[in-house]
PDB file of C-alpha atoms in Angstrom:
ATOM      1  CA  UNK A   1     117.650  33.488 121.563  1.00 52.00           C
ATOM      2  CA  UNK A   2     117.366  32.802 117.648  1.00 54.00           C
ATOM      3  CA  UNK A   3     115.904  35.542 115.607  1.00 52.00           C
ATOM      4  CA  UNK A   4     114.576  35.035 112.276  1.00 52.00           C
ATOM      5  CA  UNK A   5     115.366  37.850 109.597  1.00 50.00           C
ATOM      6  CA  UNK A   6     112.344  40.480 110.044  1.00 52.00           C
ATOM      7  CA  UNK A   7     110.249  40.815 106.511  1.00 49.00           C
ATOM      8  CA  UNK A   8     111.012  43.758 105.056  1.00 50.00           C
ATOM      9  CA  UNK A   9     109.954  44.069 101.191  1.00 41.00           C
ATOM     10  CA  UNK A  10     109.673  40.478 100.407  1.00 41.00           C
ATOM     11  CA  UNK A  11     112.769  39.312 101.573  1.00 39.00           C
ATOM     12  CA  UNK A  12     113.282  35.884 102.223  1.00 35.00           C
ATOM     13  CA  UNK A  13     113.272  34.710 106.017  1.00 34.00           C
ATOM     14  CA  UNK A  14     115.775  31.725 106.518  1.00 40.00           C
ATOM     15  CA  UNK A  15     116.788  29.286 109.312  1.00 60.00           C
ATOM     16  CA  UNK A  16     119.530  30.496 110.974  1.00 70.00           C
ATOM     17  CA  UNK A  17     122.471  28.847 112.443  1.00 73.00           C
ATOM     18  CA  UNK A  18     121.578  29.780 115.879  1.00 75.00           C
ATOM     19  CA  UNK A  19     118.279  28.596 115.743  1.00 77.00           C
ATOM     20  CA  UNK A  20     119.511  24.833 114.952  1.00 76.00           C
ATOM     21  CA  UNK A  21     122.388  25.135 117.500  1.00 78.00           C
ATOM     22  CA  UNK A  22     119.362  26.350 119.961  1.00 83.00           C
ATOM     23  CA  UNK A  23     117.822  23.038 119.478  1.00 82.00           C
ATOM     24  CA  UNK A  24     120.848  20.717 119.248  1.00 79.00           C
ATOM     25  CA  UNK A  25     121.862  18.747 122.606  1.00 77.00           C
ATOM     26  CA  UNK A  26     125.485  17.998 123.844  1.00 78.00           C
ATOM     27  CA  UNK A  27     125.481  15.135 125.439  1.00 79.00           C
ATOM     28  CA  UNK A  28     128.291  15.806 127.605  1.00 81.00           C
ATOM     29  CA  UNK A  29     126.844  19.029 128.917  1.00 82.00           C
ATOM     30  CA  UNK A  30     123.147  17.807 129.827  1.00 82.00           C
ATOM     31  CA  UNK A  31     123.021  20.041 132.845  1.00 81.00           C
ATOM     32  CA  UNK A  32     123.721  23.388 130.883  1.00 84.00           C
ATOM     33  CA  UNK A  33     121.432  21.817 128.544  1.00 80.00           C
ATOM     34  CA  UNK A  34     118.579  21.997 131.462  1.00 86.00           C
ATOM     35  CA  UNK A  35     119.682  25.333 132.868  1.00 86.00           C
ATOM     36  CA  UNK A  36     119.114  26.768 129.268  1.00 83.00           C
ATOM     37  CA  UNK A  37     115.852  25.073 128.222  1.00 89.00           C
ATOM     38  CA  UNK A  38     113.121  27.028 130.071  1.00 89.00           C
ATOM     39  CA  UNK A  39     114.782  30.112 129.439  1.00 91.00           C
ATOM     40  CA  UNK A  40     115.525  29.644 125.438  1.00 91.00           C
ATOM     41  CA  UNK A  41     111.902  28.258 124.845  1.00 93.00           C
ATOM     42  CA  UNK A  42     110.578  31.652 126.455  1.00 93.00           C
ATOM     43  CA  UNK A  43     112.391  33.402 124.489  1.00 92.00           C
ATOM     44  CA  UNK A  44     110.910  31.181 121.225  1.00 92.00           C
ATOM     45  CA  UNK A  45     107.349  31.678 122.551  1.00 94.00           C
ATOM     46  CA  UNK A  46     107.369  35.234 122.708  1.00 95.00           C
ATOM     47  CA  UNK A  47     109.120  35.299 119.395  1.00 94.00           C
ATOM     48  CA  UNK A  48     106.181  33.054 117.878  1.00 96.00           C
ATOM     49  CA  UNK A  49     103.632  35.738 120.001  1.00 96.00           C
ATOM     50  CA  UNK A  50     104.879  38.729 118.428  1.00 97.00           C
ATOM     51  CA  UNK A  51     105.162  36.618 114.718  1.00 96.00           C
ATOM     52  CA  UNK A  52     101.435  36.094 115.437  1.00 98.00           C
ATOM     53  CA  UNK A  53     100.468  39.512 116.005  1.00 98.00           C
ATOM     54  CA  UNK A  54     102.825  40.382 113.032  1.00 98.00           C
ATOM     55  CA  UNK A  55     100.300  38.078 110.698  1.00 98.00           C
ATOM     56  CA  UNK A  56      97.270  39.433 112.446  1.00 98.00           C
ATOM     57  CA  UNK A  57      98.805  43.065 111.516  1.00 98.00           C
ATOM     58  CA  UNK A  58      99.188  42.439 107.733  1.00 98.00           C
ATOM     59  CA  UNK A  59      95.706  40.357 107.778  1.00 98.00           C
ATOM     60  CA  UNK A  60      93.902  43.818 108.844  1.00 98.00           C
ATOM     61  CA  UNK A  61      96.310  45.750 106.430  1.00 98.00           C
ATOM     62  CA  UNK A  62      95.173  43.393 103.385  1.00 98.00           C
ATOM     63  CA  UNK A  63      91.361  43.400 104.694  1.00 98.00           C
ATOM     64  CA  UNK A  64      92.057  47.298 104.365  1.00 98.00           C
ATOM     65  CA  UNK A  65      93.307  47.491 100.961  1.00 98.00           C
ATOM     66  CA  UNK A  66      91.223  45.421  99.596  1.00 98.00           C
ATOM     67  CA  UNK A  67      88.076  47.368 100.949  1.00 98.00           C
ATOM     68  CA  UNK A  68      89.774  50.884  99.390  1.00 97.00           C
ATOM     69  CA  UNK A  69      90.674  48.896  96.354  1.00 97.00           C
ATOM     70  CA  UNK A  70      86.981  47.720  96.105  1.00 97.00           C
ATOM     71  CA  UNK A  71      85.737  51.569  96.789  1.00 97.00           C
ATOM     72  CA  UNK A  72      88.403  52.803  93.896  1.00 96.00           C
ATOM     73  CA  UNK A  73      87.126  50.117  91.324  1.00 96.00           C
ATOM     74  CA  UNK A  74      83.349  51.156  91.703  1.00 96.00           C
ATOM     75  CA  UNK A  75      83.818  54.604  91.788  1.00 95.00           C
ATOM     76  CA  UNK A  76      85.528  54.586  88.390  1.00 94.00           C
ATOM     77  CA  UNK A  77      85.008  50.942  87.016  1.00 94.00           C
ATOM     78  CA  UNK A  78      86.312  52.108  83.584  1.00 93.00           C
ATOM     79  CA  UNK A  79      89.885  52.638  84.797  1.00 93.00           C
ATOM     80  CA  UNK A  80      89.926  49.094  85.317  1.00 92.00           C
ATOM     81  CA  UNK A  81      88.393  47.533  82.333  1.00 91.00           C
ATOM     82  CA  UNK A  82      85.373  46.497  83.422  1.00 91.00           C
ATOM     83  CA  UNK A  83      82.358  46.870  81.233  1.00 89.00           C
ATOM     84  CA  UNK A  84      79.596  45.749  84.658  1.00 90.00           C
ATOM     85  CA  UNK A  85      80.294  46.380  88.111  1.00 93.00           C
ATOM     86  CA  UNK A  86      79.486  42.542  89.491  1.00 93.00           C
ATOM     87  CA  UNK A  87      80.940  41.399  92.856  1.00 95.00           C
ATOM     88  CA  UNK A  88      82.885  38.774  90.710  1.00 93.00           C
ATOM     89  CA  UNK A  89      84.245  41.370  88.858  1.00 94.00           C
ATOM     90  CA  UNK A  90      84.864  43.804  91.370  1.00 95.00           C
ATOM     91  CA  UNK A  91      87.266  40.997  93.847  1.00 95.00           C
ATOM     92  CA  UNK A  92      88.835  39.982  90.186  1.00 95.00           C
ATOM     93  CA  UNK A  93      89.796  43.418  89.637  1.00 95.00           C
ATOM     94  CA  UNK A  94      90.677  43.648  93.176  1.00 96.00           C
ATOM     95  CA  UNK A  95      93.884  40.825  93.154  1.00 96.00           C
ATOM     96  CA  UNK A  96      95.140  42.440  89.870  1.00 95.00           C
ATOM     97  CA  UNK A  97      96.107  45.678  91.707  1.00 96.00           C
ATOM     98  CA  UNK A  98      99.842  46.699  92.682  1.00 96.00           C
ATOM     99  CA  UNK A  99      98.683  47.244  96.294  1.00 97.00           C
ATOM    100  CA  UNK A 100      96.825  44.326  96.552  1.00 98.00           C
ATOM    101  CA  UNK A 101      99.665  42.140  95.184  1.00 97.00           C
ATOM    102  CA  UNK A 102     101.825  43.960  97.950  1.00 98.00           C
ATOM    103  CA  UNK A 103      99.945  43.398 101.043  1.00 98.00           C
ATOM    104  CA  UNK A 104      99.449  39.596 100.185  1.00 98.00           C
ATOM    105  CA  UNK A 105     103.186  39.023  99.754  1.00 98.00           C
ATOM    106  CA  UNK A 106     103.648  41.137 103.058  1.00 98.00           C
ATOM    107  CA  UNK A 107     101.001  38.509 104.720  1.00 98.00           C
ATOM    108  CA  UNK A 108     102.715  35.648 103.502  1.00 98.00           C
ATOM    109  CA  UNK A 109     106.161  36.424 104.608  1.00 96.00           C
ATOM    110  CA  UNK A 110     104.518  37.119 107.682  1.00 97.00           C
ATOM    111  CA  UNK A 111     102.630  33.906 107.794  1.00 97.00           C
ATOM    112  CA  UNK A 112     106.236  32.316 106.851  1.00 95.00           C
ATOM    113  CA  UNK A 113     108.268  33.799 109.756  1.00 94.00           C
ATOM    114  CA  UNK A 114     105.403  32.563 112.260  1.00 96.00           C
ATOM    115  CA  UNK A 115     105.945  29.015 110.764  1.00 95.00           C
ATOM    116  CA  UNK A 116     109.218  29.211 111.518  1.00 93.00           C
ATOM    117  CA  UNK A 117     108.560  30.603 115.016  1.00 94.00           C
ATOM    118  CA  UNK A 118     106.146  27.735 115.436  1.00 95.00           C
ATOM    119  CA  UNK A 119     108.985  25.461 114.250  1.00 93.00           C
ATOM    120  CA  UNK A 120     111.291  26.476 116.679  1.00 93.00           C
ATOM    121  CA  UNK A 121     108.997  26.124 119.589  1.00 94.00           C
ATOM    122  CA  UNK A 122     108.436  22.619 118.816  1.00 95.00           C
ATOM    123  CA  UNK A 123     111.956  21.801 118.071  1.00 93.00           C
ATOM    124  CA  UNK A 124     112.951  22.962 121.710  1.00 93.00           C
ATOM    125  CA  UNK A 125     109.396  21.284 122.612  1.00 94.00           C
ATOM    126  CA  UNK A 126     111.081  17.944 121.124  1.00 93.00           C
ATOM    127  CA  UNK A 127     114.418  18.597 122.721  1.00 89.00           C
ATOM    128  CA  UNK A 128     113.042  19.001 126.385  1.00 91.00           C
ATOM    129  CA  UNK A 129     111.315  15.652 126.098  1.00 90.00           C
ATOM    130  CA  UNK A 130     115.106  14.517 124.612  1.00 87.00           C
ATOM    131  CA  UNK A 131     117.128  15.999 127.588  1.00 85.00           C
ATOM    132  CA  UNK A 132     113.749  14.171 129.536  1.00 86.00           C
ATOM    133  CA  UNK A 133     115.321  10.950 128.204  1.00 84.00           C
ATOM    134  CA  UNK A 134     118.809  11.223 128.500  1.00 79.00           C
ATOM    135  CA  UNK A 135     118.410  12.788 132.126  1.00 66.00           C
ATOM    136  CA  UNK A 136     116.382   9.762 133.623  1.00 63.00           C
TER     137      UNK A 136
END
């Protein structure tokens, strides 16, 4: 089964080889093609699962930081330049932070991998209705 790269400090997730070839279809080989299908898009849907759960994981870690980020900035509004503690001011102050910044790139990645995930289901999605073609 194609893996993606796993997100670790912003790294850039990419298509691999292995993926495409997943989705590809020899022509001359249509019943290995059918005898791999079901079993390489189960493996693609529990990849996309776990990618989901992976973006649910860093949406609760952002919701997280941003509530301790919130508590920080009206406990000692000072440190962060702010002359009134307004709810406008408090979520601006709130995306300027290091950790903030942090857990929205870890989000996105996440978010990024799952669209590949998602990609890959379809593609095989695509080639059964393909192999549907050539077969009959």
């Amino acid at each position: 089964m194609p893996k993606f790269q796993d997100v670790d400090d912003g790294d850039r997730i990419t298509e691999t080889d292995e993926a495409r070839s997943a989705v590809s279809i020899d022509e001359t080989r249509l019943d290995w093609e059918w005898l791999g299908q079901a079993e390489t898009f189960y493996d693609a849907a529990v990849e996309l699962a776990h990618a989901r759960s992976k973006v649910a994981e860093a949406k609760a870690a952002l919701d997280v930081v941003t509530a301790l980020c919130a508590r920080k900035i009206r406990k000692n509004p000072e440190k962060f330049d702010l002359m009134k503690v307004t709810e406008s001011a408090v979520e601006e102050a709130i995306l300027l932070t290091e950790d903030h910044t942090k857990a929205l790139a870890k989000l996105n990645a996440a978010k990024y991998h799952q669209d590949l995930c998602q990609a890959l289901v379809d593609a095989l999605d695509h080639k059964k209705k393909a192999l549907e073609s050539l077969a009959y």
